[in-house]
PDB file of C-alpha atoms in Angstrom:
ATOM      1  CA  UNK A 351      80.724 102.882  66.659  1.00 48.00           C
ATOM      2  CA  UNK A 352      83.872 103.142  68.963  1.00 52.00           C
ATOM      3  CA  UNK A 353      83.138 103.545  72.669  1.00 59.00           C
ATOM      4  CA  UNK A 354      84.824 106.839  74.246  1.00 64.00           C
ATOM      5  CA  UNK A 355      85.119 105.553  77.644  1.00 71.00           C
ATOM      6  CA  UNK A 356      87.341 102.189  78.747  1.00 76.00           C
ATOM      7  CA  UNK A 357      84.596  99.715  80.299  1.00 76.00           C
ATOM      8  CA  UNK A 358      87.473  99.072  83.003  1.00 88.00           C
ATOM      9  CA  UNK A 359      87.940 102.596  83.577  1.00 86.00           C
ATOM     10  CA  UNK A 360      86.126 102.843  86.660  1.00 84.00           C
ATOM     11  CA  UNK A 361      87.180  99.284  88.039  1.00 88.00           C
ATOM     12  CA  UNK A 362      91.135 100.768  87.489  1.00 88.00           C
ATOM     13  CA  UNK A 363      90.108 103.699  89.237  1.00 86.00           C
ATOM     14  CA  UNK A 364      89.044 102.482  92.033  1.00 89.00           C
ATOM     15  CA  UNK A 365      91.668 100.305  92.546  1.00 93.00           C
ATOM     16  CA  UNK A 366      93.750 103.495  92.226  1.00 92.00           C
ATOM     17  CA  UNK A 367      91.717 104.579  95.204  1.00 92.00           C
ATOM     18  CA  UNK A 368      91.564 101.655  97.131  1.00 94.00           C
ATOM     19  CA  UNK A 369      95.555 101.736  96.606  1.00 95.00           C
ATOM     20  CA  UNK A 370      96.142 105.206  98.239  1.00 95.00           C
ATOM     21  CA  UNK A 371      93.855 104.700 100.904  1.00 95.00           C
ATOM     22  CA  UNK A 372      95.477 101.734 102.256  1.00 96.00           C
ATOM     23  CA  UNK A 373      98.961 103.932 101.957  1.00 96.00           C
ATOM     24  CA  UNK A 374      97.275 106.910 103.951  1.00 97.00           C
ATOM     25  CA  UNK A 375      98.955 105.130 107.418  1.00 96.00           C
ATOM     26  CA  UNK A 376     102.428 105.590 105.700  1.00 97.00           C
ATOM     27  CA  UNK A 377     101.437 108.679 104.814  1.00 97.00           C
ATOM     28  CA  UNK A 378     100.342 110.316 108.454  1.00 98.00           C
ATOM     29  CA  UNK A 379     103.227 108.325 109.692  1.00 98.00           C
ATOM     30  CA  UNK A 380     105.532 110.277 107.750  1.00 98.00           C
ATOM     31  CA  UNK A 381     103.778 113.685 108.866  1.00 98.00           C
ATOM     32  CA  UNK A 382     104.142 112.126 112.591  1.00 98.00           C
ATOM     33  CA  UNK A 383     107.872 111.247 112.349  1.00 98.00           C
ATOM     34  CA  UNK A 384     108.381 115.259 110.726  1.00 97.00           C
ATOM     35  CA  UNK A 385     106.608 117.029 113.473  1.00 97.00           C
ATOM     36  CA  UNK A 386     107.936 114.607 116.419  1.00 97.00           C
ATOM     37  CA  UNK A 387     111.425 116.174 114.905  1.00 96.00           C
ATOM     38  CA  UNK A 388     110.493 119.592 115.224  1.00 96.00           C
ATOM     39  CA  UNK A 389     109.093 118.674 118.749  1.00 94.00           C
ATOM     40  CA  UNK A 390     112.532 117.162 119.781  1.00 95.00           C
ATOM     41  CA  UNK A 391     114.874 119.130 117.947  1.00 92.00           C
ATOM     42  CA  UNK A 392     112.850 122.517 117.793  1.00 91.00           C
ATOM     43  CA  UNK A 393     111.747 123.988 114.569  1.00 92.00           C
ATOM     44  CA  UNK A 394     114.910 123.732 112.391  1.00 93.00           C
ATOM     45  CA  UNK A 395     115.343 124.040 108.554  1.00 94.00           C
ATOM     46  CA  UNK A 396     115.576 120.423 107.993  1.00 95.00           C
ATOM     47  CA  UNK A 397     112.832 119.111 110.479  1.00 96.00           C
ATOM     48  CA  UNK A 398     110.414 121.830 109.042  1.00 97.00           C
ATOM     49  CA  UNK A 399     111.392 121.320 105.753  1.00 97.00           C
ATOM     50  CA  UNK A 400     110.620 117.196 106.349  1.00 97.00           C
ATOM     51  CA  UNK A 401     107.358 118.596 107.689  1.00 98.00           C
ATOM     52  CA  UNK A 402     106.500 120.701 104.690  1.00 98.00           C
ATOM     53  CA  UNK A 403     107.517 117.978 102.142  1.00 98.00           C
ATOM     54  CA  UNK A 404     105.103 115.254 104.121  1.00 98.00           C
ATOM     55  CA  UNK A 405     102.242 117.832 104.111  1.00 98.00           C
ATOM     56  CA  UNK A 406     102.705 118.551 100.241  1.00 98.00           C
ATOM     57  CA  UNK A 407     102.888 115.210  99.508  1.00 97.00           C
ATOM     58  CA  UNK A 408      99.134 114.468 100.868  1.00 97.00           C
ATOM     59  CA  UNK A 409      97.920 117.853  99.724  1.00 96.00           C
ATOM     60  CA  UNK A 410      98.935 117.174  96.167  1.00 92.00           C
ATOM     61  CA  UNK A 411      97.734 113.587  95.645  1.00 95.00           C
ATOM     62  CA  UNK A 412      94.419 112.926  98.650  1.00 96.00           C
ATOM     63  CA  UNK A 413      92.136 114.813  96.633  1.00 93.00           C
ATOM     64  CA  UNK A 414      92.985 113.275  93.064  1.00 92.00           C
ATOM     65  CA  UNK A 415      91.797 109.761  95.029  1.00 93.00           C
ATOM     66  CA  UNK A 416      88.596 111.065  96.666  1.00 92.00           C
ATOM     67  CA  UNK A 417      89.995 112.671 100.106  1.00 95.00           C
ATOM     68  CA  UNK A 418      89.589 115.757  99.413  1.00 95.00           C
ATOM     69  CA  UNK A 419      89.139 117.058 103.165  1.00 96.00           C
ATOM     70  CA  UNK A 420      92.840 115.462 103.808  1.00 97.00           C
ATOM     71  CA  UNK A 421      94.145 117.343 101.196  1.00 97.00           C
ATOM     72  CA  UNK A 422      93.371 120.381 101.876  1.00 97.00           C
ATOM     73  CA  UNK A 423      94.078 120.381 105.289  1.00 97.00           C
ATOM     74  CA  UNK A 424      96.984 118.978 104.544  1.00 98.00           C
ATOM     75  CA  UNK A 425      97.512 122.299 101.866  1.00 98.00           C
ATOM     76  CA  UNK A 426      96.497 124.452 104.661  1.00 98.00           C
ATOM     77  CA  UNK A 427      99.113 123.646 107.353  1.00 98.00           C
ATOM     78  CA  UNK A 428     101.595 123.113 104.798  1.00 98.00           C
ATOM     79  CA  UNK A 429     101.223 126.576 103.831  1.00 98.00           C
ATOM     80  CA  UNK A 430     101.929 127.562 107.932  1.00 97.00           C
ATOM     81  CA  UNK A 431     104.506 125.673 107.902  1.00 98.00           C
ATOM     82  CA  UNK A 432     106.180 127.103 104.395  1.00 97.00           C
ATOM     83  CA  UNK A 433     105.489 130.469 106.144  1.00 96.00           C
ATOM     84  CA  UNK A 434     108.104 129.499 109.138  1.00 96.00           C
ATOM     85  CA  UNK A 435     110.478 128.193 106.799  1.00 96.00           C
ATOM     86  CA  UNK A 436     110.093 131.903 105.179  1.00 96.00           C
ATOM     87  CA  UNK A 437     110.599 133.716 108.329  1.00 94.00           C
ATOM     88  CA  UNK A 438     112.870 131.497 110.300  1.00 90.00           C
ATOM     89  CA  UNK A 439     113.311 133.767 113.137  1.00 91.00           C
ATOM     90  CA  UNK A 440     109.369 133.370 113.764  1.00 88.00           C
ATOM     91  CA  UNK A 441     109.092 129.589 113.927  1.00 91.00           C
ATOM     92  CA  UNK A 442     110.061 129.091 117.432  1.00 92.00           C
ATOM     93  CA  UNK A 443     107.268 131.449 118.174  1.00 94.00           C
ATOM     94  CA  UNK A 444     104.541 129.594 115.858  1.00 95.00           C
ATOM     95  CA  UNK A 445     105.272 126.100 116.524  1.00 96.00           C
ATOM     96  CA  UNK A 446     103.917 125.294 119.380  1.00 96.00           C
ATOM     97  CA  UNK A 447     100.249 126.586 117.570  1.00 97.00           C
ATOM     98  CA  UNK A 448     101.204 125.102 114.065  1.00 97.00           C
ATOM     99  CA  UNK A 449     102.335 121.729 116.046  1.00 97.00           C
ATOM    100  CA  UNK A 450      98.576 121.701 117.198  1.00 97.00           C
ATOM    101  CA  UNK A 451      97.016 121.674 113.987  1.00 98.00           C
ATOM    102  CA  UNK A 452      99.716 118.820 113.102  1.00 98.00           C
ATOM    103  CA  UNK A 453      98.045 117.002 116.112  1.00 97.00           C
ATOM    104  CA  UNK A 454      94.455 117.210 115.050  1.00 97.00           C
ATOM    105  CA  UNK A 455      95.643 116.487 111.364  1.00 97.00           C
ATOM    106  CA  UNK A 456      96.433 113.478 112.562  1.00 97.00           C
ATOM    107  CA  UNK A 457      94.062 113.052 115.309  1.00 97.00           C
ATOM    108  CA  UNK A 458      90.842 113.234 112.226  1.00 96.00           C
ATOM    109  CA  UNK A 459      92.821 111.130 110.203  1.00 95.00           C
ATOM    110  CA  UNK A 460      92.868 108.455 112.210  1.00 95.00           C
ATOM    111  CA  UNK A 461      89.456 108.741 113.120  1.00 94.00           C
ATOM    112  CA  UNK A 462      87.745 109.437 110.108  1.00 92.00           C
ATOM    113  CA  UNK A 463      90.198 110.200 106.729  1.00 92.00           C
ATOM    114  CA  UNK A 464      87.226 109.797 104.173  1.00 89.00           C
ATOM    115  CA  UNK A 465      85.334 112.000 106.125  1.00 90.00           C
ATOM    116  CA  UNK A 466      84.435 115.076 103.754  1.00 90.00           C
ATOM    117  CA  UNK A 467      85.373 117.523 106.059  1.00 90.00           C
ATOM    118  CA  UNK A 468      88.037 118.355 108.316  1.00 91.00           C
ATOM    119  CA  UNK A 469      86.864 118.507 111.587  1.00 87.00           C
ATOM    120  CA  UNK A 470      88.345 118.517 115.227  1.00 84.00           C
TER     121      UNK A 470
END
């Protein structure tokens, strides 16, 4: 009788894992660079929209390799930040509280990324 599961399924998946958690640094260091631009340019189109694609990036992938708290965070400000890239004329206004949340993103992350949940 045919086996239905690989015997090196969960060996490849955890390598998988192991694999995006070591890229996790790149990862916040992309989300870093965005929101330093917004801080130093103000909240343009293209700085927010660096921002937003950072965010999405992590909130579509962390939970699919066991950090799920990162991703939805991640999801979470990404969807603020989508918001001010929908109303333009508001994200002057909201940055400064968005750009918080950016900072204890990164702040837990750092800390404690495969902690799961998100907490300041």
């Amino acid at each position: 009788m045919a086996t239905l599961i690989d015997p090196d399924f969960r060996a490849r998946l955890r390598a998988l894992n192991e694999k995006y958690a070591a890229g996790i640094p790149a990862l916040m260091l992309a989300i870093t660079q965005a929101s330093g631009r917004c801080d130093s340019e103000g909240p343009r189109l293209e700085p927010l929209t660096q921002l937003h694609r950072a965010l999405h990036a992590v909130a579509g992938s962390a939970a699919t390799f066991g950090f799920a708290a990162l991703g939805q965070e991640c999801r979470r400000i990404e969807q603020l930040v989508r918001a001010m890239l929908n109303a333009p004329e508001l994200a002057v206004a909201d940055w400064p509280a968005v750009q918080a949340q950016v900072a204890a993103l990164l702040d837990w992350a750092a800390r404690d990324v495969g902690a799961t949940h998100f907490s300041v």
